[in-house]
Short mmCIF file of C-alpha atoms and ligand atoms in Angstrom, two decimals:
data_model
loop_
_atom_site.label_atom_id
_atom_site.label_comp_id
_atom_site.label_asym_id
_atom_site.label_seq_id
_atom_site.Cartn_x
_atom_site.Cartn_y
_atom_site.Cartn_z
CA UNK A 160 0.00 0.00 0.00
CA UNK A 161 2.89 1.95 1.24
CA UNK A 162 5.03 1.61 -1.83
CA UNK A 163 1.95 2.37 -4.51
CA UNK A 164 -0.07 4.97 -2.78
CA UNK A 165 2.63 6.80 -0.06
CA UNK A 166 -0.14 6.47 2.58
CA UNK A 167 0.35 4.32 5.52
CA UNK A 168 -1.82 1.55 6.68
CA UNK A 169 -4.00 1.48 9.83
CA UNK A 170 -0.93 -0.95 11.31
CA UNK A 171 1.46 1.52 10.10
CA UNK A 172 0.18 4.28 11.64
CA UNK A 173 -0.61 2.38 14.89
CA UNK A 174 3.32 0.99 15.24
CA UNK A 175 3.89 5.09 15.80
CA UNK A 176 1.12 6.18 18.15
CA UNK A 177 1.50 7.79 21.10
CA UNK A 178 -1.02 6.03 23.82
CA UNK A 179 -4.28 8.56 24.45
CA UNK A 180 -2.85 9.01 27.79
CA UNK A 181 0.50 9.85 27.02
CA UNK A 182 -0.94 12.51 23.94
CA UNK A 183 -3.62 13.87 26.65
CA UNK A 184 -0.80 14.74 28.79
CA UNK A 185 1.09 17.21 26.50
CA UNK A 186 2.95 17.69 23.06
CA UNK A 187 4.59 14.32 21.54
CA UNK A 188 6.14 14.02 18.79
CA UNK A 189 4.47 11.03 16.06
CA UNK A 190 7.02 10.03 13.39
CA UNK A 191 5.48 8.96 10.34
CA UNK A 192 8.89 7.77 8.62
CA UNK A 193 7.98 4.27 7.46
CA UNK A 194 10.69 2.97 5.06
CA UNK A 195 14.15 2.09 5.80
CA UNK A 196 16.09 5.06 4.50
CA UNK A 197 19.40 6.21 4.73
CA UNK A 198 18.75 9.06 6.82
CA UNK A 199 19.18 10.36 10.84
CA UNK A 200 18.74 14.17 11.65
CA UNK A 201 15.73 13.42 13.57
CA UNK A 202 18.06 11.44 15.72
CA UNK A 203 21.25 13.66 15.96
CA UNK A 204 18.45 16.67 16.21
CA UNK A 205 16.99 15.36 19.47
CA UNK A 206 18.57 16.56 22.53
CA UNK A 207 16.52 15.10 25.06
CA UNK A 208 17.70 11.35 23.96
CA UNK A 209 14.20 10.30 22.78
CA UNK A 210 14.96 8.87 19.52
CA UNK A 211 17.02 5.62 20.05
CA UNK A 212 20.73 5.65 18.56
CA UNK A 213 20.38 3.88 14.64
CA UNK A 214 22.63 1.28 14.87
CA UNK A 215 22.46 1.30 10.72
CA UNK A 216 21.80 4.78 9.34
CA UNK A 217 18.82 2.57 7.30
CA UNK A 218 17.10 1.89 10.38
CA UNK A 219 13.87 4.15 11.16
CA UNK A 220 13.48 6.21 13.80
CA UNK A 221 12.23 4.54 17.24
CA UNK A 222 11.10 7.49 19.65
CA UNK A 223 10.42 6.58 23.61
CA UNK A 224 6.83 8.57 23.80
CA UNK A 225 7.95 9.50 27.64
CA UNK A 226 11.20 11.07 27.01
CA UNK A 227 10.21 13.28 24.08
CA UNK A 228 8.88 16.70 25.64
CA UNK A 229 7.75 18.03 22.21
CA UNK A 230 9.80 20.38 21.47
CA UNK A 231 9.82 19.73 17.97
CA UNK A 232 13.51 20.49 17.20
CA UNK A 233 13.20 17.30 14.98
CA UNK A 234 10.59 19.00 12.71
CA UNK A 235 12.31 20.98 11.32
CA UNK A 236 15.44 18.85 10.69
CA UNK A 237 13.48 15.96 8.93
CA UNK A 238 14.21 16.50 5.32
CA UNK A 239 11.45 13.53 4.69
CA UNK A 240 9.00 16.01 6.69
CA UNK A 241 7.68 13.41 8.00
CA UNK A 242 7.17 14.17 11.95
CA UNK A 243 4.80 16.11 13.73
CA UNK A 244 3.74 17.26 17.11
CA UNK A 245 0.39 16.27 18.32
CA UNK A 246 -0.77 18.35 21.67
CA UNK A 247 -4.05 17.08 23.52
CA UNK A 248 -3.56 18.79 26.45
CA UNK A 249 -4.37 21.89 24.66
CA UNK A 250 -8.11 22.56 25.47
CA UNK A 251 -10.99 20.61 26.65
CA UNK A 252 -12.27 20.01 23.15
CA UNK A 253 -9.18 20.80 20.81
CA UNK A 254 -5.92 19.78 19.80
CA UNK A 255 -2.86 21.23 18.35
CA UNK A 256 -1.07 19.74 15.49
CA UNK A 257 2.19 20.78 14.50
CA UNK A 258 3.36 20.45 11.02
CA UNK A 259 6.06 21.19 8.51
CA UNK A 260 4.81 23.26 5.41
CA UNK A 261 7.19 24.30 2.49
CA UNK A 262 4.79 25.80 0.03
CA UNK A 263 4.24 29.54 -0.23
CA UNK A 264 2.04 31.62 0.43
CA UNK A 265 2.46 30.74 3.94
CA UNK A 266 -1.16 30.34 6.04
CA UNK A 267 -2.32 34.03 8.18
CA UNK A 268 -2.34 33.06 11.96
CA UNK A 269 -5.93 33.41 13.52
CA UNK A 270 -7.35 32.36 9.52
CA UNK A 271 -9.51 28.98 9.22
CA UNK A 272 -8.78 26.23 6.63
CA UNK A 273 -9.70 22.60 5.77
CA UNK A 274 -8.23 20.02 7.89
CA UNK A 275 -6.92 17.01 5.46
CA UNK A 276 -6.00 13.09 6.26
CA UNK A 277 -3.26 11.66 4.94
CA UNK A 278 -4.97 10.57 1.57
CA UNK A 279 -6.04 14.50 1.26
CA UNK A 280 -9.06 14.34 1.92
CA UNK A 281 -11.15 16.89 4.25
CA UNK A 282 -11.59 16.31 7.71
CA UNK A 283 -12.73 19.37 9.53
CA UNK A 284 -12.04 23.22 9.62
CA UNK A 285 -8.76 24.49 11.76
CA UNK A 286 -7.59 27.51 13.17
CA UNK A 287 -4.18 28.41 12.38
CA UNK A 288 -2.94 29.22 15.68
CA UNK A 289 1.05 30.03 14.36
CA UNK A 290 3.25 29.89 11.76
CA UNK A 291 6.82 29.49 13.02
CA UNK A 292 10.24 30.40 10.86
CA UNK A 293 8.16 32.22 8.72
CA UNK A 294 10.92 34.90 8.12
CA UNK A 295 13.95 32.86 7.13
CA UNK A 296 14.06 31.47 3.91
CA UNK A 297 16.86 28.52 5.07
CA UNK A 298 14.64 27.02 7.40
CA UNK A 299 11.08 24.41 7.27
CA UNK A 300 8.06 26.95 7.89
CA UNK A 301 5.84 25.07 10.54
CA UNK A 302 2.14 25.23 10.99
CA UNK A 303 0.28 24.98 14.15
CA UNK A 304 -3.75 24.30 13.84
CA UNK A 305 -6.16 23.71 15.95
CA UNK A 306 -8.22 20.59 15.63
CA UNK A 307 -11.43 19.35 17.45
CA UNK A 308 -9.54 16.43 19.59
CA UNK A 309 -11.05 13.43 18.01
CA UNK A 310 -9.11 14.00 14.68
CA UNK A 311 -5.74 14.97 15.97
CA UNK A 312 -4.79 11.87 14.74
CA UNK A 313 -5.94 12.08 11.41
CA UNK A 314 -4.81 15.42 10.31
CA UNK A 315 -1.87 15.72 8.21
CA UNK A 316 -2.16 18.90 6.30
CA UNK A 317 -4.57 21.46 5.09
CA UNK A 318 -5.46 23.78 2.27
CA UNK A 319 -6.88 27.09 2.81
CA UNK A 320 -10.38 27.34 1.30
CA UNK A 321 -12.71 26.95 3.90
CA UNK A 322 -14.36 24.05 5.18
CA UNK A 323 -18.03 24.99 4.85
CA UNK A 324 -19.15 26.53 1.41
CA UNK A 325 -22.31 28.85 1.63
CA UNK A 326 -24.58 26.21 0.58
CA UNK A 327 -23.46 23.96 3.98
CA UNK A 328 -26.29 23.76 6.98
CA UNK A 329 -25.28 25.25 10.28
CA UNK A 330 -28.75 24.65 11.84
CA UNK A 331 -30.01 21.38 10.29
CA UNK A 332 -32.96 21.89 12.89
CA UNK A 333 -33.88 25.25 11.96
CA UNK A 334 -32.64 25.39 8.21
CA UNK A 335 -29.56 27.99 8.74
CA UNK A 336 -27.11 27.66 6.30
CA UNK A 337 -23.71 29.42 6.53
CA UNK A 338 -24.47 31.95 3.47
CA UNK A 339 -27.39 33.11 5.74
CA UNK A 340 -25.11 33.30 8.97
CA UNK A 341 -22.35 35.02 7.01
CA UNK A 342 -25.03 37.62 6.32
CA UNK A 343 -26.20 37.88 9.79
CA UNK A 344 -22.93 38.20 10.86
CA UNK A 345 -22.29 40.86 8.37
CA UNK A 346 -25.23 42.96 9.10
CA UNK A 347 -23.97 43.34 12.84
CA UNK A 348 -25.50 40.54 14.98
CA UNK A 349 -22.13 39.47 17.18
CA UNK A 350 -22.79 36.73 19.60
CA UNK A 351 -24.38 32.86 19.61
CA UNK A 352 -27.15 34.52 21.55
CA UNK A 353 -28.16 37.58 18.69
CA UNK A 354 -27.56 34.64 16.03
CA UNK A 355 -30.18 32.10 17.85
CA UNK A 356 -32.83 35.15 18.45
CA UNK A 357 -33.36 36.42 15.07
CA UNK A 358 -32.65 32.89 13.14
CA UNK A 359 -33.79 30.44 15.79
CA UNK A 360 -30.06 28.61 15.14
CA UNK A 361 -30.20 26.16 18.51
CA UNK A 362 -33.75 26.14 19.65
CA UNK A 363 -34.78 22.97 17.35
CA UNK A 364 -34.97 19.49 18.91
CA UNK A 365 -31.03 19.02 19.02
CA UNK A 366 -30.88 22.04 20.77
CA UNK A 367 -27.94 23.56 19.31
CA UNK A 368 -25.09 20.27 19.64
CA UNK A 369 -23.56 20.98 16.52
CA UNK A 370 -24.70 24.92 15.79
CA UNK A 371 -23.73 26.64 18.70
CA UNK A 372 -20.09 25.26 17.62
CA UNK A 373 -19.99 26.34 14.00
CA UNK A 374 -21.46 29.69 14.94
CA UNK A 375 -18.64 30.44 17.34
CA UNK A 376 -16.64 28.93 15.03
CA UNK A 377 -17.76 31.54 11.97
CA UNK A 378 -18.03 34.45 14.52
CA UNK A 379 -14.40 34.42 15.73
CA UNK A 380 -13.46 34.08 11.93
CA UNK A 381 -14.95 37.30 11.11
CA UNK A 382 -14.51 39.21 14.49
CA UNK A 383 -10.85 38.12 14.83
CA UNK A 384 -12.37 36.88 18.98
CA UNK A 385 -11.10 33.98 20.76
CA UNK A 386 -13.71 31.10 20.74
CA UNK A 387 -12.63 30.85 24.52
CA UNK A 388 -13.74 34.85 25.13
CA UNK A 389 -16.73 34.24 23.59
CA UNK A 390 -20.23 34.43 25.73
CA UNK A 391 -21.83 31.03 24.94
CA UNK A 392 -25.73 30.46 25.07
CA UNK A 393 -28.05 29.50 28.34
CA UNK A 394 -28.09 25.91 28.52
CA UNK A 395 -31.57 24.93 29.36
CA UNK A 396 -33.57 21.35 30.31
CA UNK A 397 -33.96 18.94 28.38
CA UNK A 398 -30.42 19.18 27.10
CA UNK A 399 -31.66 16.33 24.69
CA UNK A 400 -34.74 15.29 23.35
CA UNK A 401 -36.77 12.73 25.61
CA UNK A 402 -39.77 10.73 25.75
CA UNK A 403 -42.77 12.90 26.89
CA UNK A 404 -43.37 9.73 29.39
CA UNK A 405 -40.37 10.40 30.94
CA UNK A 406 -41.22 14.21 31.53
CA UNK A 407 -44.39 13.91 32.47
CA UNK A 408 -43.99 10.33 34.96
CA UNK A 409 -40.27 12.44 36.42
CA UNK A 410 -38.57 8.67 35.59
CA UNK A 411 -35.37 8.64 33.87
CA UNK A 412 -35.43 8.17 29.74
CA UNK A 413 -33.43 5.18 28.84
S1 SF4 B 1066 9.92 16.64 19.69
FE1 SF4 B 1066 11.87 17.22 20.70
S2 SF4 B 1066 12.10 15.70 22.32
FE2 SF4 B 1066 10.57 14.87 20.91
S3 SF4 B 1066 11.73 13.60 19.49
FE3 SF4 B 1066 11.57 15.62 18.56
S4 SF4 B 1066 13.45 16.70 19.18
FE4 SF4 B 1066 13.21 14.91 20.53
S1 SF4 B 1067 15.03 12.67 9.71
FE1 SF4 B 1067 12.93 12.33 9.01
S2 SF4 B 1067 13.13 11.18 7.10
FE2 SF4 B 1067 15.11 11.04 8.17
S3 SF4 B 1067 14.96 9.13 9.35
FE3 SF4 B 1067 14.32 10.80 10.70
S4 SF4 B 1067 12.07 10.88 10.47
FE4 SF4 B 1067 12.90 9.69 8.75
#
């Protein structure tokens, strides 16, 4: 698969995966360097001792997940740019993923962009947090984005149209498509709250699970805000829908 494609297998990929414990407890570096080549600057790069010593410059890379402190030194000295840093610790519902990028233009920090797997295909929107070595022209630009947790391990690169054409549903409940909120947002209306009052975006049976996100989301695009300074919605009872036996009889809803 390897050899004909260039993307990995699900056993490749698992041979170089940090355990969910060790990536929830701060940046690690995954190595995705699966042939024998004749090749070691992530090794001579790393002065913490976490990649073992090649005993044949062929060998790959073998990194000890609890000595590597994710610095990412080795980034930007793999000429196969094949490593990144994966951070879990970095909110309750995001990750960072650290990446080498040598194609110009480089990405705006604080702009969103489509999330891609390895195969290229789209996963999600990011945030570019940073771009680091963006000035010097001798060394790998890196890209930091911000990914919802769940696909830290899946996201390998990016291109910069957005995720969500105009056409996409915010609001499946209450028919709100992003064109629409782009053009509430652009007449003025600056928080989840304004959004949900004039377009009802979060009051349908879901009651906002996947909305309230993508509205944040779209509102700190165009406002420049941090989704973490941002007031959120009232959450109100039932937070999900239930049986009307249940509500009226008090019992729990299985
Ligand atoms: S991220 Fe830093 S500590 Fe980890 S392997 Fe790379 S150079 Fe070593
Ligand atoms: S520097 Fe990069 S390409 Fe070379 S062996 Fe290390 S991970 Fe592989």
């Amino acid at each position: 698969m390897l050899e004909k494609t260039g993307i990995p297998t699900k056993e490749d990929i698992a041979g170089v995966t940090p355990s969910a414990e060790r990536r929830g407890r701060g940046p690690v570096a995954v190595i995705e360097c699966y042939q024998r080549i004749p090749c070691n600057p992530c090794y001579t790069s790393c002065r913490f001792g976490a990649i073992k010593e090649f005993e044949d410059i062929n060998d790959r890379p073998e990194l000890d997940f609890d000595k590597c402190t994710g610095c990412g030194q080795c980034i930007v000295n793999c000429p196969g740019l094949s490593i990144f840093i994966i951070d879990e610790s970095y909110s309750d519902k995001e990750a960072l993923v650290k990446m080498p990028y040598e194609f110009l233009p480089l990405p705006k920090e604080g702009s969103f962009v489509t999330a891609l797997n390895r195969e290229g295909a789209p996963v999600c929107r990011a945030k570019v947090v940073k771009v680091q070595n963006a000035k010097y022209q001798d060394r790998t630009p890196v890209v930091i984005l911000a990914v919802p947790k769940e696909y830290s391990m899946e996201v390998r690169f990016f291109n910069e149209e957005d995720y969500y054409s105009d056409n996409t549903y915010v609001c499946r409940c209450e028919e709100l498509t992003m064109g629409e909120l782009r053009e509430l947002i652009r007449m003025g209306y600056r928080t989840v709250d304004e959004i949900k009052r004039i377009s009802r975006a979060g009051m349908g049976p879901c009651q906002g699970r996947t909305c309230r996100q993508l509205i944040m989301q779209e509102l700190a695009k165009a406002t420049g805000q941090e989704m973490k300074d941002m007031p959120m919605t009232t959450f109100r009872p039932p937070v999900k829908t239930i049986k009307l036996g249940a509500l009226l009889g008090g019992g729990k809803d299985e």
